[in-house]
Backbone as JSON, one array per atom type, in Angstrom:
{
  "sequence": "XXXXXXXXXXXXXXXXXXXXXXXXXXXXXXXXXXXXXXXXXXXXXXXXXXXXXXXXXXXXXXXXXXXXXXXXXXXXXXXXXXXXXXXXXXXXXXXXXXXXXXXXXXXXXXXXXXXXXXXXXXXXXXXXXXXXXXXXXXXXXXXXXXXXXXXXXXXXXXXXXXXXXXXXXXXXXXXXXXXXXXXXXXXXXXXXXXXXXXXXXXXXX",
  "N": [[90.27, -216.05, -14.9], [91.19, -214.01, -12.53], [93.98, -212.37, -11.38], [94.06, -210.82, -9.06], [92.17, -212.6, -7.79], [93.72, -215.19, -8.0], [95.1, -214.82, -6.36], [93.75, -215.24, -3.61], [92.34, -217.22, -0.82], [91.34, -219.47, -1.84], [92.76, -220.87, -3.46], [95.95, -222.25, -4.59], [99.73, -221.79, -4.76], [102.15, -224.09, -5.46], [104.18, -224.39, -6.76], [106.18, -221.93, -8.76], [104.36, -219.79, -10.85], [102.18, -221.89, -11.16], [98.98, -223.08, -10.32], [96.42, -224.03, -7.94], [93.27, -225.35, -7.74], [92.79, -224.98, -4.05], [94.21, -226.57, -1.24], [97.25, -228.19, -2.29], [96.92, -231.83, -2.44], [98.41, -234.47, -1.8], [100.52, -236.33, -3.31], [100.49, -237.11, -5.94], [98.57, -234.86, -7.22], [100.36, -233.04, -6.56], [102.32, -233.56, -8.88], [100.98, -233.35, -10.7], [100.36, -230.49, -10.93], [103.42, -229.7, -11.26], [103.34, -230.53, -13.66], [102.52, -228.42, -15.0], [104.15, -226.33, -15.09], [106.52, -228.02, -15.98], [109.07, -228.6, -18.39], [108.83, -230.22, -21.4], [109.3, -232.61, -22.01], [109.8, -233.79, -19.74], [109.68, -235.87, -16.9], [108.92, -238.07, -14.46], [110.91, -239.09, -11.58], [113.65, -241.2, -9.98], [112.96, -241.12, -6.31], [110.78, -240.01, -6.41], [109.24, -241.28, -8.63], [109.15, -243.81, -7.72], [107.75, -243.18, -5.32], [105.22, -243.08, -6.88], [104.8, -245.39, -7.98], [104.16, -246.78, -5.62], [106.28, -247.82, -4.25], [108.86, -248.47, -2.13], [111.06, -245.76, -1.1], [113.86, -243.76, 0.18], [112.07, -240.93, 1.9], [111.51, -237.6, 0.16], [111.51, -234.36, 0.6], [111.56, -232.69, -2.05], [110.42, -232.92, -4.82], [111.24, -235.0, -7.6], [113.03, -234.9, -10.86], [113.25, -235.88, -14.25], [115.26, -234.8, -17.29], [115.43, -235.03, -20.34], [118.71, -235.88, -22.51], [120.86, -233.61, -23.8], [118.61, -231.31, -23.18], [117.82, -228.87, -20.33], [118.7, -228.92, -17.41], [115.76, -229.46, -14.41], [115.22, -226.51, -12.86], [114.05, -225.32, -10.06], [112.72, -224.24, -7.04], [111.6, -226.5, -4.52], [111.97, -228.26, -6.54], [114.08, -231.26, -7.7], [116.37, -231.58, -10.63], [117.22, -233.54, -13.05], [119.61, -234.34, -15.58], [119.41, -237.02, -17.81], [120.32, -239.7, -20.37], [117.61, -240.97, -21.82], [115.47, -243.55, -23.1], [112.13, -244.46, -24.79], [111.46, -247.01, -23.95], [111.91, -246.69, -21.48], [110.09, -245.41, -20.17], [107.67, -244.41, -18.46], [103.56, -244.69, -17.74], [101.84, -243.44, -14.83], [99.17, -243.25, -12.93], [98.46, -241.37, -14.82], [100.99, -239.94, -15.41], [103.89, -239.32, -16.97], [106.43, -241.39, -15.89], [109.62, -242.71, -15.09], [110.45, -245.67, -15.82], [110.04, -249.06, -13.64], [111.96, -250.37, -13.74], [113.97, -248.8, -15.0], [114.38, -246.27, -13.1], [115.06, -248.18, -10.8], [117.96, -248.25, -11.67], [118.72, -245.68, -11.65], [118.31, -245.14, -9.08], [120.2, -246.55, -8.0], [122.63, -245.64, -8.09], [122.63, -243.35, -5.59], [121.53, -244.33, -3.6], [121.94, -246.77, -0.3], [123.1, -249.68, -0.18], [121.15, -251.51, 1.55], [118.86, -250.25, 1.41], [118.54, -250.27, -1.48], [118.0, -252.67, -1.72], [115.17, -253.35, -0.78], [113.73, -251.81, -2.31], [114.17, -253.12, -4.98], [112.74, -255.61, -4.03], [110.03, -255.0, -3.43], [109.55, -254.05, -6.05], [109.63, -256.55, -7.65], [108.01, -258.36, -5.98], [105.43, -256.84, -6.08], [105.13, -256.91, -8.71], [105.44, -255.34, -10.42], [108.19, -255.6, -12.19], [110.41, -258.07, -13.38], [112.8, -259.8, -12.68], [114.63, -260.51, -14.98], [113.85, -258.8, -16.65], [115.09, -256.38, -14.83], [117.7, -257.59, -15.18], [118.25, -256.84, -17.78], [117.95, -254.11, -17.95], [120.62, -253.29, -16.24], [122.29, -253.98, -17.71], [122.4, -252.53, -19.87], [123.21, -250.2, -19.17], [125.7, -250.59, -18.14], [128.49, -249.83, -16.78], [127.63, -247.43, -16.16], [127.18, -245.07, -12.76], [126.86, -246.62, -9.87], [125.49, -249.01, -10.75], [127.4, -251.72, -10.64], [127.41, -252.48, -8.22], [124.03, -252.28, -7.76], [123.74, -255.09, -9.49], [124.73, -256.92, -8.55], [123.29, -257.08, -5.83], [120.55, -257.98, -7.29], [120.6, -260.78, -7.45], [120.05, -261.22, -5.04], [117.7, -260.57, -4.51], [114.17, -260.91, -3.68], [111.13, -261.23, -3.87], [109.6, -262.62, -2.3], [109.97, -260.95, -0.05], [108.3, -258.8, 2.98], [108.44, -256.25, 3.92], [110.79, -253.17, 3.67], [112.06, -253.04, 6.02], [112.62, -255.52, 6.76], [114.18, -256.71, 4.33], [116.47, -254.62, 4.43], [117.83, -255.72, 6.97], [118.04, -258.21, 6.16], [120.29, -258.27, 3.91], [121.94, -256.94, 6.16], [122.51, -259.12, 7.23], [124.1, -260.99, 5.0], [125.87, -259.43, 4.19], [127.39, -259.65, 6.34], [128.8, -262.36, 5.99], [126.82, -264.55, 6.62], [124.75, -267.47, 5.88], [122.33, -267.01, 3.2], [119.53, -266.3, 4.18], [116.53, -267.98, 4.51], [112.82, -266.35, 3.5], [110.52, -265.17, 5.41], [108.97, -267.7, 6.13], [107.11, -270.11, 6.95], [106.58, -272.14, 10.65], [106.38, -275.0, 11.6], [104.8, -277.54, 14.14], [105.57, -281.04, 15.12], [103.13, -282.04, 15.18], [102.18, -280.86, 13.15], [101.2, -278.52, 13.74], [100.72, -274.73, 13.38], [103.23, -272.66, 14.48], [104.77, -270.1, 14.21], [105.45, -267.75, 12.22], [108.38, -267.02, 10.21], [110.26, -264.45, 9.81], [112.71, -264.0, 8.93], [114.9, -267.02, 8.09], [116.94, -269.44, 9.43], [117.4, -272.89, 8.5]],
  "CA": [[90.48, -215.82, -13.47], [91.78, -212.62, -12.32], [95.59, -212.08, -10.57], [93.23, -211.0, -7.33], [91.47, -214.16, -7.56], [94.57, -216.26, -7.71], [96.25, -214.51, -4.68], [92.63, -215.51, -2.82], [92.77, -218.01, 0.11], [90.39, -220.14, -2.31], [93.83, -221.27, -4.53], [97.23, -222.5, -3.76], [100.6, -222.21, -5.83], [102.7, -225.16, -5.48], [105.19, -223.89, -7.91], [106.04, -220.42, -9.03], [103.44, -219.69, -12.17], [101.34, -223.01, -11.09], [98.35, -222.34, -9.16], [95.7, -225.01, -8.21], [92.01, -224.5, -6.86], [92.57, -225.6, -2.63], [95.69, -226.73, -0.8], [97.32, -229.81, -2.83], [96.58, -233.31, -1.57], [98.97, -235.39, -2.28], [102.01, -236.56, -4.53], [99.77, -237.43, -7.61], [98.4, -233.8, -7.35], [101.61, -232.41, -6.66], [102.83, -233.92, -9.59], [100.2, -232.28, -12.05], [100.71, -229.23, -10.71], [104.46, -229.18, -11.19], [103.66, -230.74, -14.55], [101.7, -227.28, -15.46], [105.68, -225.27, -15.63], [107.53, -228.32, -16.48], [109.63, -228.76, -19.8], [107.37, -231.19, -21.96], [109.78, -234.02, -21.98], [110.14, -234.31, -18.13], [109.6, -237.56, -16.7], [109.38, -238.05, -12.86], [112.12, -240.17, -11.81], [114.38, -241.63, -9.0], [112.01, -241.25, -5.28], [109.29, -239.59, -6.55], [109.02, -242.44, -9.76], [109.14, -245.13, -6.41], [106.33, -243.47, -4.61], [104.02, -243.17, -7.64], [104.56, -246.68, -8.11], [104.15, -247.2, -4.48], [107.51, -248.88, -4.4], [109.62, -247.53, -1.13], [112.22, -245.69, -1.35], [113.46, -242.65, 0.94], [110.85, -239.5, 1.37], [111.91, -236.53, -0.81], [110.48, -233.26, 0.23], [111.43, -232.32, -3.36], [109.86, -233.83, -6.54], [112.74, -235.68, -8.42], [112.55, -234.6, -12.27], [114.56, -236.01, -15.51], [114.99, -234.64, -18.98], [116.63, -235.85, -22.0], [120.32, -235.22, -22.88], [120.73, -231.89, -24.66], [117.95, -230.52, -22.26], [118.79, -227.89, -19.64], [118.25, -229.65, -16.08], [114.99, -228.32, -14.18], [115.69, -225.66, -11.7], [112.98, -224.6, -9.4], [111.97, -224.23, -6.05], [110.51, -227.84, -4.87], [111.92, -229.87, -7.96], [115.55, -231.85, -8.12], [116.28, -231.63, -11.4], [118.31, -234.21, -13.86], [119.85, -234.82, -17.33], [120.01, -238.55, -18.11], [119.61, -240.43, -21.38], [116.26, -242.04, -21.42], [114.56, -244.29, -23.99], [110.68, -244.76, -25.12], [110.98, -248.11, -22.94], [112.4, -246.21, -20.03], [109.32, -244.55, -19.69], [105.87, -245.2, -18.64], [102.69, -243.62, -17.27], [101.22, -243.87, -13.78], [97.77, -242.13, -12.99], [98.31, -240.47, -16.28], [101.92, -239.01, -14.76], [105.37, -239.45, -17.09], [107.46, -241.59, -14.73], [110.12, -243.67, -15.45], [109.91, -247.29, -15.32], [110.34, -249.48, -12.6], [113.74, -251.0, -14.1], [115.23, -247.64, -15.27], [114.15, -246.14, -11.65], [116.35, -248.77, -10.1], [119.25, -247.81, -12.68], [118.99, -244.56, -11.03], [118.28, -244.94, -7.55], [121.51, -247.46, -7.23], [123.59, -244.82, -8.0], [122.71, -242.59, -4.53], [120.96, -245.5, -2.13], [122.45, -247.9, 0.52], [123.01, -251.61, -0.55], [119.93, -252.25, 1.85], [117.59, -249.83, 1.05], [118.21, -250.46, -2.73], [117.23, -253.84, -1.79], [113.76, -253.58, -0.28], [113.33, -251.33, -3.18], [113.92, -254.07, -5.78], [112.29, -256.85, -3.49], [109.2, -254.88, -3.25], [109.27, -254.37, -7.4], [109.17, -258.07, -7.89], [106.79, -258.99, -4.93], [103.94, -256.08, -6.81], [105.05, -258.06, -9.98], [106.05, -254.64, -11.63], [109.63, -255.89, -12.66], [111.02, -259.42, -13.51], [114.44, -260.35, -12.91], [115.01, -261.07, -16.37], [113.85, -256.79, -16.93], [116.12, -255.73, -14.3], [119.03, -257.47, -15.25], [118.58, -256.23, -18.83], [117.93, -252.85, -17.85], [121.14, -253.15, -15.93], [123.4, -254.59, -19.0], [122.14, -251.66, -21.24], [123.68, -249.09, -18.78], [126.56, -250.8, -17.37], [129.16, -248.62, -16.44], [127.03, -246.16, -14.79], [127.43, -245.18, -11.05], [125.92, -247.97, -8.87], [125.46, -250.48, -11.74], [128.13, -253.12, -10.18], [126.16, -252.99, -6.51], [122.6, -253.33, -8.18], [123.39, -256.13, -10.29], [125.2, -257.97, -6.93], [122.08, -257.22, -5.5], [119.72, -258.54, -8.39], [121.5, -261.99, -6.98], [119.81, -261.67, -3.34], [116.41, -260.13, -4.54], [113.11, -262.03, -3.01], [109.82, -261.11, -3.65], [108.56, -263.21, -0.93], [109.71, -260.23, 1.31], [107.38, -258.39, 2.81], [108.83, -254.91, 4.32], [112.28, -252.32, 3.53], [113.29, -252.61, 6.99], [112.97, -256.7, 6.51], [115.26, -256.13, 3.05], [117.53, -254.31, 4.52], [118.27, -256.72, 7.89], [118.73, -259.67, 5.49], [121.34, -257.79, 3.3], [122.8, -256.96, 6.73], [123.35, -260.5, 7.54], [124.86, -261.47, 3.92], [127.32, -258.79, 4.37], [128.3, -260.12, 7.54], [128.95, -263.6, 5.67], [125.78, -265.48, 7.19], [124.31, -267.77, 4.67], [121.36, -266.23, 2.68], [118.26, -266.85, 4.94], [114.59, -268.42, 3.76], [111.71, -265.26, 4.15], [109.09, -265.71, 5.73], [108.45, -269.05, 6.09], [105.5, -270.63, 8.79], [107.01, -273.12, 11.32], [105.08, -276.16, 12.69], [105.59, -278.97, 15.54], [105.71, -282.34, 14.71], [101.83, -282.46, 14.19], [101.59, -279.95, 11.55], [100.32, -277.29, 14.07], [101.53, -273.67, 13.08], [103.69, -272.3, 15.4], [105.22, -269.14, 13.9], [106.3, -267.46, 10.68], [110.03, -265.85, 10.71], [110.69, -263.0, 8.72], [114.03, -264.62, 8.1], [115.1, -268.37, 9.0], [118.02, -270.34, 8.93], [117.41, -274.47, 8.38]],
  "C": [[91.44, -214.64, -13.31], [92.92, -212.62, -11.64], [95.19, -211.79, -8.96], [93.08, -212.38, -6.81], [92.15, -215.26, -7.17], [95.18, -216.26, -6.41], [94.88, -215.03, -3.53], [93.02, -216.73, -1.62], [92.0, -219.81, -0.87], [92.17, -221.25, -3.16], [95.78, -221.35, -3.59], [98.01, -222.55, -4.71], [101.91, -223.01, -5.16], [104.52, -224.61, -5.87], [105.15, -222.58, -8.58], [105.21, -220.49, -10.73], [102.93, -221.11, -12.4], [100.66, -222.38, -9.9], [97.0, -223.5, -9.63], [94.05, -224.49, -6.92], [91.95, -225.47, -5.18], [93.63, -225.43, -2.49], [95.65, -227.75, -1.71], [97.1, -231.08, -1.77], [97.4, -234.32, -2.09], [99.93, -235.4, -2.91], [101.69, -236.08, -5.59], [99.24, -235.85, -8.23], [99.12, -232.52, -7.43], [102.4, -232.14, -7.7], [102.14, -233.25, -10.62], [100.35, -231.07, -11.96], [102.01, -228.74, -11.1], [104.13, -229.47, -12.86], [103.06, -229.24, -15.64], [103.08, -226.4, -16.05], [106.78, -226.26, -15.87], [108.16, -228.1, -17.89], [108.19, -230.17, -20.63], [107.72, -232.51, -21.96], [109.89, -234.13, -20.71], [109.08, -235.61, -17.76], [110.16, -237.59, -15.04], [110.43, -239.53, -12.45], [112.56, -240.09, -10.25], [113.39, -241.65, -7.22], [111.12, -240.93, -5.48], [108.92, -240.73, -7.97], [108.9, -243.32, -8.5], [107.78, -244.66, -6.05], [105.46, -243.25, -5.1], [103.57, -244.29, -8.07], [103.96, -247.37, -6.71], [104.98, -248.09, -3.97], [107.89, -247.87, -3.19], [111.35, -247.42, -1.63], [113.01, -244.33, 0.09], [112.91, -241.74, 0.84], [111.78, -238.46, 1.19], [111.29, -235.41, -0.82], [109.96, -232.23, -0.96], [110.63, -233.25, -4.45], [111.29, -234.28, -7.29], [112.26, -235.71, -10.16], [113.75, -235.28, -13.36], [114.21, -235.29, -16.55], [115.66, -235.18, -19.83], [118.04, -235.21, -22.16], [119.98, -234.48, -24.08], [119.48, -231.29, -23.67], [119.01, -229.81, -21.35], [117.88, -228.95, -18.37], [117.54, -228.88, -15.37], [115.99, -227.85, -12.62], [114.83, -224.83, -11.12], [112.87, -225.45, -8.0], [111.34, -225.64, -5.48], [111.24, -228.73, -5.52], [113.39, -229.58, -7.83], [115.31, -231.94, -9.59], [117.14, -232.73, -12.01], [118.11, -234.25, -15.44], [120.45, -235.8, -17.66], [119.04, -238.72, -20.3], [118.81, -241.51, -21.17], [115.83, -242.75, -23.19], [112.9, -244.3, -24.12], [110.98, -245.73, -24.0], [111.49, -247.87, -21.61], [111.7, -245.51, -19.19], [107.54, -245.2, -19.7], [104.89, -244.34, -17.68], [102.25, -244.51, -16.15], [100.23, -242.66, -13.14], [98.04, -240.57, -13.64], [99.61, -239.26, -16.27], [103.0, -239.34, -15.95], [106.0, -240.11, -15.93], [108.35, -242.63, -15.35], [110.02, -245.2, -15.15], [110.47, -247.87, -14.08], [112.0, -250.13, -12.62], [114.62, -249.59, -14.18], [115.01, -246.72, -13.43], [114.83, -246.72, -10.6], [117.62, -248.82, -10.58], [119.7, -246.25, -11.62], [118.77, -244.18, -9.35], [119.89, -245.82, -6.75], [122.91, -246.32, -7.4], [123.73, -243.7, -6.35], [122.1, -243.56, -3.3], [121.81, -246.06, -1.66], [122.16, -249.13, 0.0], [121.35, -251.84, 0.2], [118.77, -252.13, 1.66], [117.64, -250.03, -0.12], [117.67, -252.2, -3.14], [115.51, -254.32, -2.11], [113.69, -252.7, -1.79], [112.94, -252.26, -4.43], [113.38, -255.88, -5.24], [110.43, -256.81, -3.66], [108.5, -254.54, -5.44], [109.11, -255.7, -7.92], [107.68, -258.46, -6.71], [105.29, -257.89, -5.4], [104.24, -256.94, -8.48], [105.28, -256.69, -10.86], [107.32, -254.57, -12.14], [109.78, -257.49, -12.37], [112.6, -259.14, -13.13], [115.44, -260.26, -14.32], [115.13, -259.49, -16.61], [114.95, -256.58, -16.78], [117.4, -255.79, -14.68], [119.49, -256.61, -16.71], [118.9, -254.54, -19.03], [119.8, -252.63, -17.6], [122.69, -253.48, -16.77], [123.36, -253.24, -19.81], [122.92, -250.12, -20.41], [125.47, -249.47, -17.5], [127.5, -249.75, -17.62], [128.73, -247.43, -15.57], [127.32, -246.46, -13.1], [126.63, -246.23, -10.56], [125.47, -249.18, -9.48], [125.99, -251.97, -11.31], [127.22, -253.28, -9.12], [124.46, -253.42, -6.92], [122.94, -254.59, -9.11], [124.2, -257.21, -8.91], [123.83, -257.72, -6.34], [121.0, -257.94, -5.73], [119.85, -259.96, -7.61], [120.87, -262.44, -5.89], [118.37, -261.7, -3.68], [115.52, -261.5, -4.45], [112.34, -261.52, -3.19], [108.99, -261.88, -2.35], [108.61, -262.34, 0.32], [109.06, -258.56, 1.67], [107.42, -256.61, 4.02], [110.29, -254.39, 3.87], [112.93, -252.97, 4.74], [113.83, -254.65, 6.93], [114.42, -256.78, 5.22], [116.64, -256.09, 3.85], [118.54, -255.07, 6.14], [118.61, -257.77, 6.94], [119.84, -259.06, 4.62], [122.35, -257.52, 4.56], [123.84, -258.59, 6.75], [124.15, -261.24, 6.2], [125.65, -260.77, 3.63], [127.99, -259.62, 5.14], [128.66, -261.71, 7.02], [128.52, -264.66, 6.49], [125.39, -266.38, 5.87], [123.32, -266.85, 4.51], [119.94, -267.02, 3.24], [117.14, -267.12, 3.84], [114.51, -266.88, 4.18], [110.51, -265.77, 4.14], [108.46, -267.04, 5.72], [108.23, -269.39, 7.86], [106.46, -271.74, 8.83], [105.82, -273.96, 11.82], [105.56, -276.96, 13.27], [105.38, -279.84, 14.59], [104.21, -282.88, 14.32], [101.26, -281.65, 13.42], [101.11, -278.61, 11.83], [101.14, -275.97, 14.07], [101.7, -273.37, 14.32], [104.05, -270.66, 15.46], [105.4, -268.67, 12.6], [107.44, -266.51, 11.23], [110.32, -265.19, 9.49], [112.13, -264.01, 8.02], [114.61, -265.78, 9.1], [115.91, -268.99, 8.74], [117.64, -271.9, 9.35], [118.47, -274.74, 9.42]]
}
């Protein structure tokens, strides 16, 4: 393909010396494209690792990148770059992408999130069934000391899979700040003859 050809309306570059045939569509496409001038060890990580999982987290008009310690941290246009120490089991593939796992992903998102949003984050990793409890906390033993480590593992403590939105998450973490007890989720109400009445996001007995 010719240097004309690329500048054509037919092709789009994403990333400086990445160039893809259309406009991009998407994250997942976004993500191959950046992976065309990444380093070889990069590994998508912290909001953009959430929304390849389809885990919520906040939107990132950048791509969020890691590399390995002794790497140089990326620096481009588009892409946050980082230099964390990662492991083989810290890493895993999602539609054929490098991303970090769903445990080390919440290692690194508790360091810059809100108590509530790092909730729904790890409410909605148990309730898809891609993280146990048992994972998380281990994940969270193997890096103690790190920034945000004490608040996710107080967290770990509240986490519910039974709940079924962020903004839900992060209202029930309000109220267990405010020293409410720790509500049911989601649980159906009925009268006295069994007939459903309601379900409440969050219910106190």
């Amino acid at each position: 393909v010719s240097r004309s050809q690329l500048g054509g309306l037919q092709f789009s570059s994403p990333f400086r010396g990445s160039h893809v045939v259309g406009a991009v569509d998407g994250l997942v496409q976004l993500c191959q494209a950046a992976l065309l001038v990444l380093p070889s060890r990069a590994v998508f990580s912290d909001e953009t690792a959430a929304a390849l999982m389809g885990l919520p987290a906040p939107q990132s008009a950048a791509l969020h990148v890691c590399v390995p310690e002794k790497d140089v941290a990326v620096r481009r246009r588009g892409i946050v770059g980082h230099v964390r120490h990662l492991t083989e089991l810290e890493v895993g593939r999602r539609f054929d992408l490098p991303v970090t796992t769903p445990e080390r992903t919440f290692v690194d998102l508790a360091a810059r999130l809100p108590a509530g949003e790092l909730l729904g984050f790890v409410d909605a990793a148990l309730r898809a069934r891609l993280a146990t409890p048992s994972g998380l906390a281990e994940v969270l033993a193997r890096h103690a000391g790190c920034r945000g480590v004490a608040k996710a593992r107080r967290l770990l403590d509240y986490a519910n899979p039974a709940a079924e939105s962020p903004r839900e998450s992060m209202v029930r973490w309000l109220l267990i700040e405010a020293g409410l007890p720790v509500p049911e989720v989601n649980v159906n109400i009925y009268d006295l003859d069994g007939v459903f009445l309601a379900r409440a996001d969050l219910f106190f007995r």
